[in-house]
Amino acid sequence: TGGYESRLVGDLLSAGFVVAIVNPRAVRDYAKGIGVFAKTDRLDAAVIARFAHDVKPRPVSKTSEKQLELEQLITRRRQLIELRTAESNRRALMRSATVRNSIDQVLNTIRAEIAAVDQALQELVKSDDHWNNMFEVLQSVPGVGAVTATTLIAEVPELGELNRQQIVSLIGLAPF
């Protein structure tokens, strides 16, 4: 649902419910696989219940406010990078000096926002001893810089809790 579920998930977890977030396509494919092609609320509820029983999707855990902030900052950084790329691509096509100047102003604003988000990310990671230690370990790997290390900390909070095979499987890199 593009993140619209996050408030509901948080409220359900706070109320003591076990919650799993699954890809709707996986549930739909499962329904087709068991021969359920019609879609009604009653049928969907039955298919979702059966999917949960058979597949046993991994439940989500309550996310701390700091972890949520870290994830949202990483998401915002990614959005700003996409905006910068789009504006740079537009600029390359423009002949008008006025339009190019307009795009340059927007690019400068985006660059400043990226720098501000990077600063906020650094401060947030340094504010937590566990994250800071993980950040240092990750950056000791050749080719892993600050952005990659921070992204891994934000998007794979299980790092350090699962073994390497479990992590590789979790993030979808394990060849099955």
XYZ file of N, CA and C in Angstrom, residues 86-144:
177
model
N 16.194 13.438 -12.182
C 15.174 13.890 -13.137
C 15.465 15.312 -13.606
N 15.808 16.202 -12.693
C 16.096 17.587 -13.066
C 17.366 17.668 -13.921
N 18.370 16.889 -13.590
C 19.602 16.880 -14.388
C 19.320 16.409 -15.811
N 18.468 15.392 -15.922
C 18.103 14.890 -17.248
C 17.329 15.944 -18.039
N 16.444 16.649 -17.367
C 15.687 17.716 -18.047
C 16.631 18.816 -18.516
N 17.573 19.165 -17.655
C 18.500 20.260 -17.968
C 19.271 19.963 -19.244
N 19.662 18.712 -19.401
C 20.451 18.320 -20.574
C 19.689 18.534 -21.879
N 18.368 18.561 -21.809
C 17.555 18.703 -23.017
C 17.160 20.145 -23.329
N 17.404 21.045 -22.406
C 16.929 22.420 -22.560
C 17.961 23.306 -23.262
N 17.488 24.096 -24.200
C 18.352 25.063 -24.880
C 18.172 26.456 -24.292
N 17.011 26.711 -23.736
C 16.704 28.025 -23.187
C 17.542 28.294 -21.938
N 18.262 29.413 -21.941
C 19.071 29.788 -20.789
C 18.188 30.031 -19.562
N 17.010 30.583 -19.783
C 16.096 30.854 -18.670
C 15.661 29.551 -18.002
N 15.320 28.568 -18.812
C 14.893 27.277 -18.269
C 16.062 26.592 -17.575
N 17.227 26.642 -18.181
C 18.412 26.022 -17.565
C 18.730 26.673 -16.224
N 18.600 27.988 -16.152
C 18.827 28.687 -14.878
C 17.805 28.259 -13.829
N 16.562 28.109 -14.251
C 15.509 27.652 -13.342
C 15.842 26.262 -12.802
N 16.240 25.382 -13.696
C 16.594 24.014 -13.283
C 17.811 24.042 -12.364
N 18.801 24.904 -12.664
C 19.981 25.019 -11.801
C 19.599 25.440 -10.382
N 18.643 26.347 -10.266
C 18.183 26.773 -8.939
C 17.539 25.614 -8.187
N 16.724 24.859 -8.906
C 16.083 23.695 -8.281
C 17.145 22.671 -7.873
N 18.121 22.432 -8.750
C 19.195 21.476 -8.433
C 19.983 21.916 -7.205
N 20.251 23.210 -7.094
C 20.971 23.708 -5.916
C 20.171 23.467 -4.637
N 18.875 23.685 -4.718
C 18.008 23.433 -3.558
C 18.013 21.952 -3.198
N 17.911 21.104 -4.196
C 17.912 19.658 -3.952
C 19.242 19.226 -3.344
N 20.353 19.734 -3.870
C 21.671 19.388 -3.312
C 21.772 19.805 -1.856
N 21.244 20.974 -1.532
C 21.274 21.447 -0.142
C 20.419 20.531 0.747
N 19.282 20.093 0.236
C 18.418 19.197 1.004
C 19.092 17.842 1.214
N 19.764 17.328 0.198
C 20.487 16.062 0.334
C 21.555 16.202 1.409
N 22.282 17.305 1.396
C 23.319 17.538 2.412
C 22.709 17.606 3.811
N 21.557 18.259 3.939
C 20.887 18.354 5.242
C 20.430 16.984 5.731
N 19.883 16.178 4.822
C 19.452 14.828 5.197
C 20.664 13.986 5.574
N 21.754 14.089 4.815
C 22.976 13.350 5.145
C 23.482 13.724 6.542
N 23.431 14.996 6.866
C 23.862 15.463 8.187
C 22.961 14.885 9.282
N 21.651 14.915 9.044
C 20.705 14.365 10.017
C 20.928 12.860 10.203
N 21.221 12.162 9.106
C 21.500 10.733 9.191
C 22.752 10.466 10.020
N 23.802 11.234 9.773
C 25.053 11.072 10.532
C 24.819 11.283 12.017
N 24.098 12.346 12.353
C 23.840 12.653 13.758
C 23.000 11.563 14.417
N 22.009 11.048 13.695
C 21.147 10.006 14.244
C 21.928 8.719 14.484
N 22.759 8.325 13.533
C 23.562 7.108 13.694
C 24.538 7.270 14.858
N 25.157 8.445 14.979
C 26.108 8.676 16.072
C 25.432 8.740 17.438
N 24.124 9.006 17.458
C 23.401 9.113 18.734
C 23.100 7.753 19.363
N 23.335 6.689 18.629
C 23.029 5.341 19.113
C 24.308 4.511 19.067
N 24.752 4.005 20.222
C 26.017 3.262 20.289
C 26.009 2.035 19.384
N 24.900 1.301 19.366
C 24.821 0.092 18.530
C 24.956 0.456 17.057
N 24.199 1.462 16.616
C 24.279 1.894 15.222
C 25.666 2.420 14.884
N 26.246 3.188 15.789
C 27.563 3.767 15.535
C 28.608 2.661 15.376
N 28.555 1.635 16.246
C 29.486 0.511 16.135
C 29.281 -0.244 14.824
N 28.013 -0.480 14.483
C 27.701 -1.179 13.234
C 28.176 -0.352 12.036
N 27.995 0.959 12.117
C 28.430 1.870 11.059
C 29.935 1.730 10.835
N 30.692 1.708 11.909
C 32.157 1.574 11.803
C 32.550 0.226 11.199
N 31.897 -0.848 11.634
C 32.198 -2.177 11.101
C 31.873 -2.237 9.609
N 30.704 -1.734 9.235
C 30.309 -1.764 7.827
C 31.265 -0.953 6.961
N 31.692 0.200 7.455
C 32.603 1.036 6.663
C 34.008 0.449 6.574
N 34.317 -0.524 7.420
C 35.630 -1.165 7.327
C 35.694 -2.122 6.132
N 34.544 -2.429 5.545
C 34.495 -3.294 4.352
C 34.856 -2.443 3.137
N 35.831 -2.883 2.343
C 36.191 -2.108 1.154
C 34.986 -1.873 0.247
N 34.800 -0.626 -0.167
C 33.714 -0.271 -1.069
C 32.433 0.146 -0.372
N 32.369 0.004 0.948
C 31.170 0.405 1.692
C 31.431 1.777 2.303
